[in-house]
CSV table of C-alpha atoms in Angstrom, one decimal:
chain,number,residue,atom,x,y,z
J,1,MET,CA,120.9,-135.1,83.3
J,2,PRO,CA,118.1,-135.8,80.8
J,3,PHE,CA,114.5,-135.0,81.6
J,4,CYS,CA,111.0,-135.8,80.4
J,5,TYR,CA,108.9,-132.8,81.2
J,6,ILE,CA,105.3,-131.6,81.1
J,7,ILE,CA,104.6,-127.9,81.0
J,8,TYR,CA,101.2,-126.1,81.3
J,9,SER,CA,99.8,-123.0,79.7
J,10,PRO,CA,97.0,-121.3,81.7
J,11,GLN,CA,96.2,-119.2,78.6
J,12,LEU,CA,95.6,-122.3,76.5
J,13,ASP,CA,94.6,-124.5,79.4
J,14,SER,CA,96.8,-127.1,77.8
J,15,TYR,CA,99.7,-129.4,78.6
J,16,TYR,CA,102.8,-130.1,76.5
J,17,THR,CA,105.1,-133.0,77.0
J,18,GLY,CA,108.7,-133.1,75.8
J,19,SER,CA,112.3,-134.2,76.7
J,20,CYS,CA,115.6,-132.4,77.0
J,21,ALA,CA,118.9,-132.2,78.7
J,22,ASN,CA,118.4,-128.8,80.5
J,23,PHE,CA,114.8,-128.1,81.5
J,24,ASP,CA,115.3,-124.5,82.6
J,25,LEU,CA,116.8,-123.6,79.2
J,26,ARG,CA,114.1,-125.5,77.3
J,27,LEU,CA,111.3,-123.7,79.3
J,28,LYS,CA,112.8,-120.3,78.4
J,29,ALA,CA,113.0,-121.4,74.8
J,30,HIS,CA,109.3,-122.4,74.8
J,31,ASN,CA,108.3,-119.1,76.4
J,32,SER,CA,110.4,-117.0,74.0
J,33,LYS,CA,108.7,-118.8,71.1
J,34,LYS,CA,112.0,-120.1,69.8
J,35,TYR,CA,110.3,-123.0,68.2
J,36,ALA,CA,108.1,-120.9,65.9
J,37,SER,CA,106.4,-123.8,64.1
J,38,SER,CA,105.7,-125.8,67.3
J,39,TYR,CA,102.5,-126.1,69.4
J,40,THR,CA,104.2,-124.2,72.2
J,41,SER,CA,104.6,-121.0,70.1
J,42,LYS,CA,100.8,-120.4,70.6
J,43,SER,CA,101.5,-119.0,74.1
J,44,ASP,CA,104.3,-117.5,76.2
J,45,ASP,CA,103.0,-118.4,79.6
J,46,TRP,CA,104.3,-122.0,79.9
J,47,GLU,CA,105.1,-123.1,83.4
J,48,ARG,CA,106.6,-126.2,84.9
J,49,PHE,CA,104.0,-128.9,85.7
J,50,LEU,CA,106.1,-132.0,86.2
J,51,VAL,CA,109.7,-132.9,85.5
J,52,ILE,CA,111.0,-136.5,85.5
J,53,GLN,CA,114.7,-137.0,85.7
J,54,THR,CA,116.2,-140.0,83.9
J,55,GLU,CA,119.6,-141.5,83.4
J,56,THR,CA,119.7,-141.4,79.6
J,57,ASN,CA,118.2,-139.4,76.8
J,58,LYS,CA,116.7,-142.5,75.3
J,59,HIS,CA,114.8,-143.2,78.5
J,60,ALA,CA,113.5,-139.7,78.7
J,61,LEU,CA,112.2,-140.1,75.1
J,62,GLN,CA,110.6,-143.4,75.9
J,63,ILE,CA,108.8,-141.8,78.9
J,64,GLU,CA,107.7,-138.9,76.7
J,65,ARG,CA,106.3,-141.3,74.1
J,66,LYS,CA,104.5,-143.3,76.8
J,67,ILE,CA,102.8,-140.2,78.2
J,68,LYS,CA,101.8,-139.0,74.7
J,69,GLN,CA,100.4,-142.4,73.8
J,70,MET,CA,98.0,-142.1,76.7
J,71,LYS,CA,96.4,-139.0,75.0
J,72,SER,CA,94.8,-138.2,78.4
J,73,ARG,CA,94.7,-135.0,80.3
J,74,VAL,CA,93.5,-137.0,83.4
J,75,PHE,CA,96.5,-139.3,83.1
J,76,ILE,CA,98.9,-136.3,83.0
J,77,GLU,CA,97.2,-134.7,86.0
J,78,ASN,CA,97.3,-138.0,87.9
J,79,LEU,CA,101.0,-138.2,87.3
J,80,LYS,CA,101.4,-135.3,89.6
J,81,LYS,CA,98.8,-136.4,92.1
J,82,TYR,CA,100.2,-140.0,92.4
J,83,PRO,CA,104.0,-140.2,92.2
J,84,GLU,CA,103.8,-143.9,92.1
J,85,LEU,CA,102.5,-143.6,88.5
J,86,VAL,CA,105.7,-141.9,87.6
J,87,ASP,CA,107.7,-144.8,89.1
J,88,LYS,CA,105.5,-147.2,87.2
J,89,ILE,CA,106.2,-145.5,83.9
J,90,LYS,CA,109.9,-145.3,84.6
J,91,LYS,CA,109.9,-149.1,85.2
J,92,GLN,CA,107.8,-149.8,82.1
J,93,THR,CA,110.0,-147.8,79.8
J,94,CYS,CA,113.4,-148.7,81.3
J,95,ILE,CA,115.7,-150.4,78.8
């Protein structure tokens, strides 16, 4: 199943949003600095913050883009506090 995910680094006090087919493998890749030129290579303490399961890769990418468009730490934190926001985004981005 495809996922849109948000990970958090306590060291950087920062969030990162992405999408993938296998979240556990992707998280290991981020923490092992597999993506050397990416933002996540700045730290190796990334942890799961929020994972949103979708039906298609395209939908996961659309959710990722919507979250990134918001450019808001408060919005990201509210996604976890208020699950109805996740439902709203899923509906807004559904094809």
